[in-house]
Amino acid sequence: MREIPGTITGISGPTVIAEVKGVRLYDRVYVGRQMLTGEIVRIEGDRAVIQVYEDTRGLALGEPVRSTGMALTVRVGPGLLSNIFDGLQRPLKRLEEDMGFFITGGKELYGLDYLRRWRFYPLKKKGEEIRYGEIYGYVEEGPFKHYLLSTRDGIIRWIADGEISLNETLAELEDGSELFGCEEWPVRKPRPFKRKLSPGEPLITGQRAIDLLFPLARGGTAILPGGFGTGKTILEQSIAKFADVDIVVYVGCGERGNEMAEMLEEFMKLTDPWRGRPLMERTILVVNTSNMPVAAREASIYTAVTMAEYYRDMGYHVLFLADSLSRWAEALREISSSLEEMPGEEGYPTYLASRLAGFFERAGIVETLAGRIGSLSMILSVSPPGGDFTEPVTQACLRTAGAFLMLDTSLAHRRHFPAINWFQSYSLYTGELMEFFNKKISPEWSILRQRCNEILQKEESLREVVEIVGMEGLQDSDRLLMHIAERIRLEFLCQNAYTEDAFSPPERTVERLKALIDLYDRTLELIRKGTPFEEALR
Amino acid sequence: MRLAEHSYRTISSIRGPLIFLEKVFSCRIGEIVRIISPSGEEREGEVLKIEGNTVLIEVFGETKGLDIKNTRVIFTDSIKSIPLSEDMLGRIFSSSFTPLDGIPAPLPETWAPVTGYPMNPVSRARPEEFIETGLSCIDGLNTLVKGQKLPVFSCAGLPSKEVVASLLRYARLREETGEGRRFVIVFGAMGLTFHEYYFYMKTLEELRIDFVAFINMADDPVMERLLTPRFALTVAEYLAFEKKSDVLVILTDMTNYCDALREISTAREELPGRRGYPGYMYSDLASIYERAGRIKGAKGSITLLPVVTMPEDDITHPIPDLTGYITEGQIVLSRELHQKGIFPPVDVLPSLSRLMQNGIGEGRTRHDHRKIANLLYKYYARARDMRRLEAIVGREGLTEQDRIILDFGDAFEREFIAQKERRTVIETLDLGVSLMKRFGLAI
């Protein structure tokens, strides 16, 4: 590490200008006597423009700046799971021990606990060859085998076995280099893998409306846009609780503090329905609430996705959830405008779409360097201003996201939750996944799905007629359809996040729909034979 | 720390609330400066931007009467803080922190920076203690809990101040606070007209509850409007977390606050966002609203009730929109109900309390609270649908059942929503049940 000193010559909000020579773009810098963390975002001659990730209040002209010569990184290794970090990967619990209930800034804390002891099990022997990204051993992190991946090629000269901590050498190679249990990774650089595969396995969310109508794929991406009060957060959290994945990384990006408190408490109590273990054991939380520094909010999704990729590389199925991507985009906008860049649509920088696309591309199901299959799926909520989906962030997301789950304000007003609009939402993975559902869950899956869609379509067109002539004016068969459609909406598509019903395994999902559609078929038969509506329904 | 104060007479330009000062050799961002006008008047300002040795200062208060040659700027080496003391209870301050009640300012016990610090999310306790507001539309259907931020969305001409006044008069914590805890109201008013000022002062004085008020009148400096909610919340944090009080903060009207923010932002020549409001308005509002909450292991709490007047009655306008994205629900007032003479004119359909779930049920309110709320909600929503249908097909065209629902809707508004006196939550729930029973609706 080569450290480069400099001095502050200008400050404007979170942007600091410093006189400093020989730095690189996106290097991490410590700013001022408080040692605030920042990143170099622009270089003009000997002047560097620094984006500071903490509150700059009290920073003075002439204070020192120190470049670390390294990019903004996170530390990845055992001990990330069941932890809660801020946008710069500082563990919030230890921050609380140090600073009390309020975050005052200017404190560097590592994301990992270097004193904690782990039992290390080697998987390679002395004299064996190892390649970059290959597994050489593991430690037990909760219920998971936390595989340790080699950071270089070589032949093992010595390998540890037994209790270790993260600052100890785990293996030595013939060329004298050492392997450690943790590594630093630049957040803005995707972690490598052997090759990307096409998504073909479903990501079961336990939400009936999603699993049946708009199925998601492991390694796929989905966005959840909706105005305020449409239940984005509740839905994101329900998915975080019940999704059939190994590991969940959840980013509270510019959202409410109380929500995070609630989520923390719940995750401590709940168990993972797929494994029966405490939910927190499989979860990493990254929290940057709306009142925490804006620039760190921008970094938070990168911090989180890097940790998610790290677990993917061990061959796990990881789900990345962010609430909300709009807050990230707004942070980008604030930073951009403080750098006096030329604004694009609605003040967002013109690189919004390409940044977003680059970020979405970090999702995928891959063959890892170690030859395993791992996936990183993303479900991201979007908060369009005024609930208007034509705004730039939603539109930019639509171009890359594989599924669009539109949350509808009018459904939310009717207390229909999850308020997923069944006409406008879509999933591009449907085709690939149907086969899986038909084979593994129920042979009737795609037929029932089709029937469900038809009934809902028909209901919509009949609704206009009902507005004019009233229910009484309909034919009995149409009245039946209206009745069944209503029950599909209320009993099938609606799902109460606060009761047992919050999680619906796919087998139960298909059963429930089948019961309703069977009822429809049976009753329709009776009506055709001349039985009056009320009687037939009984 | 600098050893001595240093002062400058090097102003290069004055523009609205902004001063450019040159040849400054040492200053901090956010540092407070004292500005002495040629006539000797003193006001405060804050360092906003430093570029080399040129400093941009934002003046709190009037810039009228300042000049380039004789105005002196003194750097204080400290950031904006306010004095705090328990003796502030019962006092009324202006937005420049001078007492309005003619009594000398209380002696400070401690000082705290007005912008506060973000609460560590892991230190937050989940809000779950019920607050009885005494209004059925809130207690019954959109329950408020301690530590929540719940705005009142109003429209021009609607009685938002009367609604706030009833909340002030009726609100109680259900379980006895005990252990030296008390219930305190902190009132922050931005851009208040005299008429409103008079009304609120009268209400506060009649209250016999401890309160602290910060008043920024409509003709007070715009810059001070941005400080008012921060004064209020800094005092609230002190009372809540150091003096173990349950604090209810009322901020009115956030629309005036946001307009002030826009005005200042334009003066700074920042890029305007939607409708001219600055792009950082979300973060700025969050820095106010997010100060509500509870802390694990600490006794006090801050509950926040901001009032937002929706320009053009439009809920998608940036001010209510961004507010709604930050707060935990909203109470929406309706012009239609007001015209019908219903008070409080709360439209329960678009209203929502996100934290209701935590505060109700066995041991908090009553075991059947959720069920009753859902049913009332369902029937009333249906009644509103029926009203639309009635407008098309006429009452005669409806079925008997639909007509019952329609009548229920009217009775619900007249008897449940409207109220003249405080109701306990049990009375509210009983009223809801008896109303449904009267119309023979399934419970």
Coordinates of C-alpha atoms in Angstrom, one line a residue, chain B residues 5-384:
Chain B
E5 CA -11.9 34.4 16.8
H6 CA -11.0 36.0 13.5
S7 CA -13.0 38.5 11.6
Y8 CA -13.1 39.6 8.0
R9 CA -14.4 42.6 6.1
T10 CA -13.8 41.0 2.7
I11 CA -17.3 40.4 1.4
S12 CA -17.3 40.3 -2.4
S13 CA -21.0 39.9 -3.0
I14 CA -24.4 39.6 -1.3
R15 CA -27.2 37.8 -3.0
G16 CA -30.5 37.0 -1.2
P17 CA -29.5 35.0 1.9
L18 CA -26.0 34.3 0.6
I19 CA -22.7 36.1 1.2
F20 CA -19.4 35.5 -0.6
L21 CA -16.4 36.2 1.5
E22 CA -12.9 36.3 0.2
K23 CA -9.4 35.8 1.5
V24 CA -10.4 33.6 4.3
F25 CA -7.5 31.5 5.5
S26 CA -9.1 29.1 7.9
C27 CA -12.7 28.0 8.3
R28 CA -14.8 24.9 8.6
I29 CA -17.8 23.6 6.6
G30 CA -20.9 24.2 8.6
E31 CA -19.1 26.7 10.9
I32 CA -21.2 29.4 12.4
V33 CA -20.3 33.0 11.7
R34 CA -21.5 36.2 13.3
I35 CA -22.3 38.9 10.8
I36 CA -22.2 42.5 12.1
S37 CA -24.0 45.0 9.9
P38 CA -22.8 48.6 9.5
S39 CA -25.5 49.6 12.0
G40 CA -24.2 47.2 14.5
E41 CA -26.9 44.6 14.3
E42 CA -25.8 41.1 14.7
R43 CA -27.0 37.9 12.9
E44 CA -25.8 34.4 12.4
G45 CA -24.8 32.6 9.3
E46 CA -23.3 29.2 8.3
V47 CA -20.5 28.3 6.1
L48 CA -22.0 26.4 3.1
K49 CA -19.1 26.0 0.7
I50 CA -15.4 26.6 0.7
E51 CA -13.5 27.1 -2.5
G52 CA -9.9 27.9 -2.0
N53 CA -10.0 31.0 0.2
T54 CA -13.5 32.1 -1.0
V55 CA -16.3 31.1 1.4
L56 CA -20.0 31.0 0.7
I57 CA -22.1 31.9 3.8
E58 CA -25.7 31.4 4.3
V59 CA -27.3 34.0 6.5
F60 CA -30.0 33.1 9.0
G61 CA -32.3 36.0 9.2
E62 CA -32.5 39.2 7.1
T63 CA -29.7 40.3 4.8
K64 CA -31.4 43.7 4.5
G65 CA -29.0 46.4 5.5
L66 CA -25.7 44.5 4.9
D67 CA -23.1 46.1 2.7
I68 CA -19.8 45.1 1.2
K69 CA -17.5 47.6 2.8
N70 CA -18.4 47.8 6.4
T71 CA -20.1 44.5 7.3
R72 CA -17.9 42.3 9.5
V73 CA -17.9 38.5 9.5
I74 CA -16.6 36.8 12.6
F75 CA -15.8 33.1 12.5
T76 CA -16.7 31.2 15.7
D77 CA -15.1 27.8 15.1
S78 CA -18.3 26.1 16.2
I79 CA -21.2 24.5 14.5
K80 CA -24.9 25.4 14.9
S81 CA -26.0 24.3 18.3
I82 CA -28.7 25.3 20.6
P83 CA -28.9 25.5 24.4
L84 CA -31.0 22.9 26.1
S85 CA -32.6 22.8 29.5
E86 CA -35.6 21.4 31.2
D87 CA -36.7 25.0 32.0
M88 CA -37.6 25.3 28.3
L89 CA -40.9 23.5 29.1
G90 CA -43.8 25.8 28.9
R91 CA -41.9 28.3 26.8
I92 CA -42.4 29.8 23.4
F93 CA -39.5 30.7 21.2
S94 CA -39.1 32.4 17.8
S95 CA -37.3 30.7 14.9
S96 CA -34.2 32.7 15.9
F97 CA -34.4 31.1 19.3
T98 CA -35.4 34.2 21.2
P99 CA -38.2 33.8 23.8
L100 CA -41.5 35.2 22.6
D101 CA -43.1 35.2 26.0
G102 CA -41.1 38.1 27.3
I103 CA -39.3 36.1 30.0
P104 CA -35.5 35.7 29.8
A105 CA -34.1 32.7 28.1
P106 CA -33.6 29.7 30.4
L107 CA -30.1 28.8 31.5
P108 CA -28.6 26.1 29.4
E109 CA -27.9 22.8 30.9
T110 CA -26.2 21.4 27.8
W111 CA -25.8 22.3 24.1
A112 CA -26.5 20.1 21.0
P113 CA -26.0 20.6 17.3
V114 CA -29.3 21.3 15.5
T115 CA -28.9 18.9 12.7
G116 CA -28.5 16.0 15.1
Y117 CA -26.9 12.7 14.2
P118 CA -28.6 9.7 12.6
M119 CA -29.8 7.1 15.0
N120 CA -28.0 3.8 14.6
P121 CA -30.5 1.5 13.1
V122 CA -29.6 -1.3 15.4
S123 CA -30.2 0.9 18.4
R124 CA -33.8 1.6 17.4
A125 CA -36.5 -0.2 19.3
R126 CA -39.5 -1.2 17.3
P127 CA -42.4 1.2 17.8
E128 CA -45.2 -0.8 19.4
E129 CA -46.8 1.1 22.3
F130 CA -50.2 2.3 21.5
I131 CA -51.0 6.1 21.7
E132 CA -54.7 6.8 22.2
T133 CA -55.4 9.9 20.1
G134 CA -59.1 9.9 21.1
L135 CA -60.2 10.1 17.5
S136 CA -62.0 7.0 16.2
C137 CA -60.7 7.3 12.6
I138 CA -57.1 7.1 13.9
D139 CA -57.4 4.8 17.0
G140 CA -59.8 2.4 15.3
L141 CA -58.5 2.2 11.8
N142 CA -55.1 3.9 11.5
T143 CA -53.6 3.4 15.0
L144 CA -50.7 5.6 16.0
V145 CA -47.8 4.1 18.1
K146 CA -45.0 5.7 20.0
G147 CA -42.0 6.5 17.9
Q148 CA -44.0 6.6 14.7
K149 CA -44.1 9.5 12.2
L150 CA -47.6 9.9 10.8
P151 CA -48.3 13.0 8.7
V152 CA -51.6 14.7 8.2
F153 CA -52.2 15.4 4.5
S154 CA -54.6 18.3 4.2
C155 CA -55.8 20.6 1.5
A156 CA -56.1 24.3 1.4
G157 CA -59.2 25.4 3.3
L158 CA -59.6 22.2 5.3
P159 CA -59.5 22.3 9.1
S160 CA -56.1 20.8 9.6
K161 CA -55.4 23.0 12.5
E162 CA -58.6 22.0 14.3
V163 CA -57.6 18.3 13.7
V164 CA -54.2 19.0 15.1
A165 CA -55.8 20.8 18.1
S166 CA -58.1 17.8 18.8
L167 CA -55.1 15.5 18.7
L168 CA -53.3 17.8 21.1
R169 CA -56.3 17.9 23.4
Y170 CA -57.1 14.2 23.3
A171 CA -53.9 12.3 22.9
R172 CA -52.8 10.2 25.8
L173 CA -50.6 7.3 26.3
R174 CA -52.6 4.3 27.3
E175 CA -50.6 2.7 29.9
E176 CA -49.6 5.0 32.7
T177 CA -46.2 6.3 32.1
G178 CA -44.9 6.2 35.7
E179 CA -41.3 6.2 36.7
G180 CA -41.0 9.9 36.4
R181 CA -41.8 9.7 32.6
R182 CA -44.0 12.3 31.2
F183 CA -45.8 13.3 28.1
V184 CA -44.5 16.5 26.4
I185 CA -45.5 18.2 23.3
V186 CA -43.0 20.1 21.1
F187 CA -44.6 22.3 18.6
G188 CA -42.8 23.6 15.5
A189 CA -44.6 26.0 13.2
M190 CA -43.2 27.2 9.9
G191 CA -44.6 30.1 8.0
L192 CA -47.5 30.6 10.4
T193 CA -50.0 33.4 9.7
F194 CA -51.1 35.4 12.7
H195 CA -54.5 33.9 12.6
E196 CA -53.1 30.4 12.9
Y197 CA -50.6 31.5 15.5
Y198 CA -53.3 32.9 17.7
F199 CA -55.3 29.6 17.4
Y200 CA -52.4 27.3 18.2
M201 CA -51.3 29.5 21.2
K202 CA -54.7 29.4 22.6
T203 CA -54.9 25.7 22.2
L204 CA -51.5 25.1 23.8
E205 CA -52.2 27.3 26.7
E206 CA -55.5 25.5 27.5
L207 CA -53.7 22.2 27.5
R208 CA -52.1 21.9 30.9
I209 CA -49.6 19.6 29.3
D210 CA -45.9 20.5 29.2
F211 CA -44.9 21.9 25.9
V212 CA -42.2 23.8 24.0
A213 CA -43.0 25.8 21.0
F214 CA -40.9 27.2 18.1
I215 CA -42.8 29.7 16.0
N216 CA -41.7 30.9 12.6
M217 CA -44.2 33.4 11.3
A218 CA -45.1 33.9 7.7
D219 CA -43.1 37.1 7.6
D220 CA -40.0 35.8 9.4
P221 CA -36.9 35.1 7.4
V222 CA -37.1 32.1 5.1
M223 CA -33.8 30.7 6.1
E224 CA -35.1 30.4 9.7
R225 CA -37.9 28.3 8.4
L226 CA -35.4 25.6 7.7
L227 CA -34.1 25.8 11.3
T228 CA -37.4 25.6 13.0
P229 CA -38.1 21.9 12.7
R230 CA -34.5 21.2 13.6
F231 CA -34.8 23.2 16.8
A232 CA -38.0 21.4 17.7
L233 CA -36.4 18.0 17.1
T234 CA -33.2 18.8 18.9
V235 CA -35.2 19.8 21.9
A236 CA -37.4 16.7 21.5
E237 CA -34.3 14.4 21.4
Y238 CA -33.0 16.0 24.6
L239 CA -36.3 15.7 26.4
A240 CA -36.9 12.1 25.1
F241 CA -33.6 10.5 25.4
E242 CA -32.0 12.4 28.2
K243 CA -35.0 13.4 30.3
K244 CA -37.0 10.2 29.6
S245 CA -40.1 11.9 28.3
D246 CA -42.5 10.7 25.6
V247 CA -42.5 13.5 23.2
L248 CA -45.1 14.3 20.6
V249 CA -43.7 16.6 17.9
I250 CA -46.1 18.5 15.8
L251 CA -44.7 20.3 12.7
T252 CA -46.9 22.5 10.7
D253 CA -46.8 23.2 7.9
M254 CA -44.2 21.2 6.0
T255 CA -45.3 22.7 2.7
N256 CA -44.0 26.0 3.9
Y257 CA -40.8 24.4 4.9
C258 CA -40.4 22.8 1.5
D259 CA -41.1 26.0 -0.3
A260 CA -38.4 27.7 1.8
L261 CA -36.1 24.9 0.9
R262 CA -36.8 25.5 -2.8
E263 CA -36.3 29.2 -2.4
I264 CA -32.9 28.8 -0.7
S265 CA -31.9 26.2 -3.3
T266 CA -32.7 28.5 -6.1
A267 CA -30.7 31.2 -4.5
R268 CA -27.8 28.9 -4.3
E269 CA -28.2 28.2 -8.1
E270 CA -28.7 24.5 -7.6
L271 CA -30.2 22.3 -10.2
P272 CA -33.9 22.2 -9.7
G273 CA -35.7 18.8 -9.6
R274 CA -39.4 18.1 -9.9
R275 CA -41.5 21.3 -9.8
G276 CA -38.4 23.3 -8.9
Y277 CA -37.8 21.5 -5.6
P278 CA -34.1 20.5 -5.1
G279 CA -33.1 16.9 -5.9
Y280 CA -32.0 16.4 -2.3
M281 CA -35.4 17.2 -0.9
Y282 CA -36.0 13.5 0.0
S283 CA -32.8 13.3 2.0
D284 CA -33.5 16.7 3.6
L285 CA -37.0 15.7 4.7
A286 CA -35.6 12.3 5.9
S287 CA -33.1 14.2 8.1
I288 CA -36.2 15.7 9.9
Y289 CA -38.7 12.8 9.8
E290 CA -36.2 10.1 10.7
R291 CA -35.4 11.7 14.0
A292 CA -38.6 10.2 15.3
G293 CA -38.3 6.8 17.1
R294 CA -37.5 4.9 20.2
I295 CA -34.2 3.6 21.4
K296 CA -33.7 0.1 22.9
G297 CA -33.2 0.3 26.6
A298 CA -33.9 4.0 26.7
K299 CA -37.1 5.3 28.3
G300 CA -38.3 8.1 26.1
S301 CA -39.7 8.3 22.6
I302 CA -40.3 10.8 19.8
T303 CA -43.5 10.6 17.8
L304 CA -43.9 12.9 14.9
L305 CA -47.0 14.4 13.4
P306 CA -46.2 16.7 10.5
V307 CA -48.9 18.6 8.7
V308 CA -48.6 18.8 4.9
T309 CA -51.0 20.9 2.9
M310 CA -51.2 19.3 -0.5
P311 CA -50.8 21.9 -3.2
E312 CA -53.8 21.7 -5.7
D313 CA -55.1 18.8 -3.5
D314 CA -52.7 16.6 -5.3
I315 CA -51.2 13.7 -3.4
T316 CA -48.6 13.1 -6.1
H317 CA -47.2 16.5 -5.6
P318 CA -43.5 16.2 -4.6
I319 CA -44.1 17.4 -1.0
P320 CA -46.8 14.8 0.1
D321 CA -45.2 12.2 -2.2
L322 CA -41.7 12.4 -0.7
T323 CA -43.3 12.7 2.8
G324 CA -45.3 9.6 2.2
Y325 CA -42.2 7.7 1.1
I326 CA -40.5 8.5 4.4
T327 CA -43.3 8.4 7.0
E328 CA -45.0 5.4 8.3
G329 CA -48.4 6.0 6.8
Q330 CA -50.6 9.1 6.4
I331 CA -53.9 10.6 7.6
V332 CA -55.7 12.1 4.6
L333 CA -58.3 14.8 5.1
S334 CA -61.0 15.0 2.5
R335 CA -62.7 18.0 1.1
E336 CA -65.9 16.0 0.4
L337 CA -66.3 15.0 4.0
H338 CA -65.6 18.5 5.2
Q339 CA -68.3 19.8 2.9
K340 CA -70.7 17.3 4.4
G341 CA -69.9 18.8 7.8
I342 CA -68.0 15.8 9.1
F343 CA -65.3 16.6 11.7
P344 CA -62.6 15.4 11.7
P345 CA -62.9 15.0 7.9
V346 CA -60.6 12.1 7.7
D347 CA -60.9 9.9 4.6
V348 CA -60.0 6.5 6.0
L349 CA -59.6 4.8 2.6
P350 CA -56.3 6.4 1.5
S351 CA -55.2 6.8 5.1
L352 CA -52.8 4.3 6.5
S353 CA -50.8 3.6 9.6
R354 CA -48.0 1.2 8.7
L355 CA -47.2 0.4 12.3
M356 CA -50.8 -0.3 13.4
Q357 CA -50.1 -4.0 13.4
N358 CA -47.6 -3.6 16.2
G359 CA -49.7 -1.5 18.5
I360 CA -53.0 -3.3 18.5
G361 CA -54.5 -6.6 19.8
E362 CA -54.6 -8.4 23.1
G363 CA -52.8 -6.6 25.8
R364 CA -52.5 -3.4 23.8
T365 CA -56.0 -2.4 22.7
R366 CA -58.3 -5.4 22.4
H367 CA -58.0 -8.9 20.8
D368 CA -60.6 -8.2 18.1
H369 CA -59.2 -4.8 17.0
R370 CA -57.7 -6.0 13.8
K371 CA -60.9 -7.9 12.8
I372 CA -63.2 -5.0 13.5
A373 CA -60.9 -2.5 11.7
N374 CA -60.8 -4.8 8.6
L375 CA -64.6 -5.3 8.6
L376 CA -65.4 -1.6 8.9
Y377 CA -62.8 -0.9 6.3
K378 CA -64.3 -3.5 3.9
Y379 CA -67.9 -2.3 4.3
Y380 CA -67.1 1.3 4.0
A381 CA -65.0 0.7 0.9
R382 CA -67.9 -1.2 -0.5
A383 CA -70.3 1.7 0.4
R384 CA -68.0 4.1 -1.5

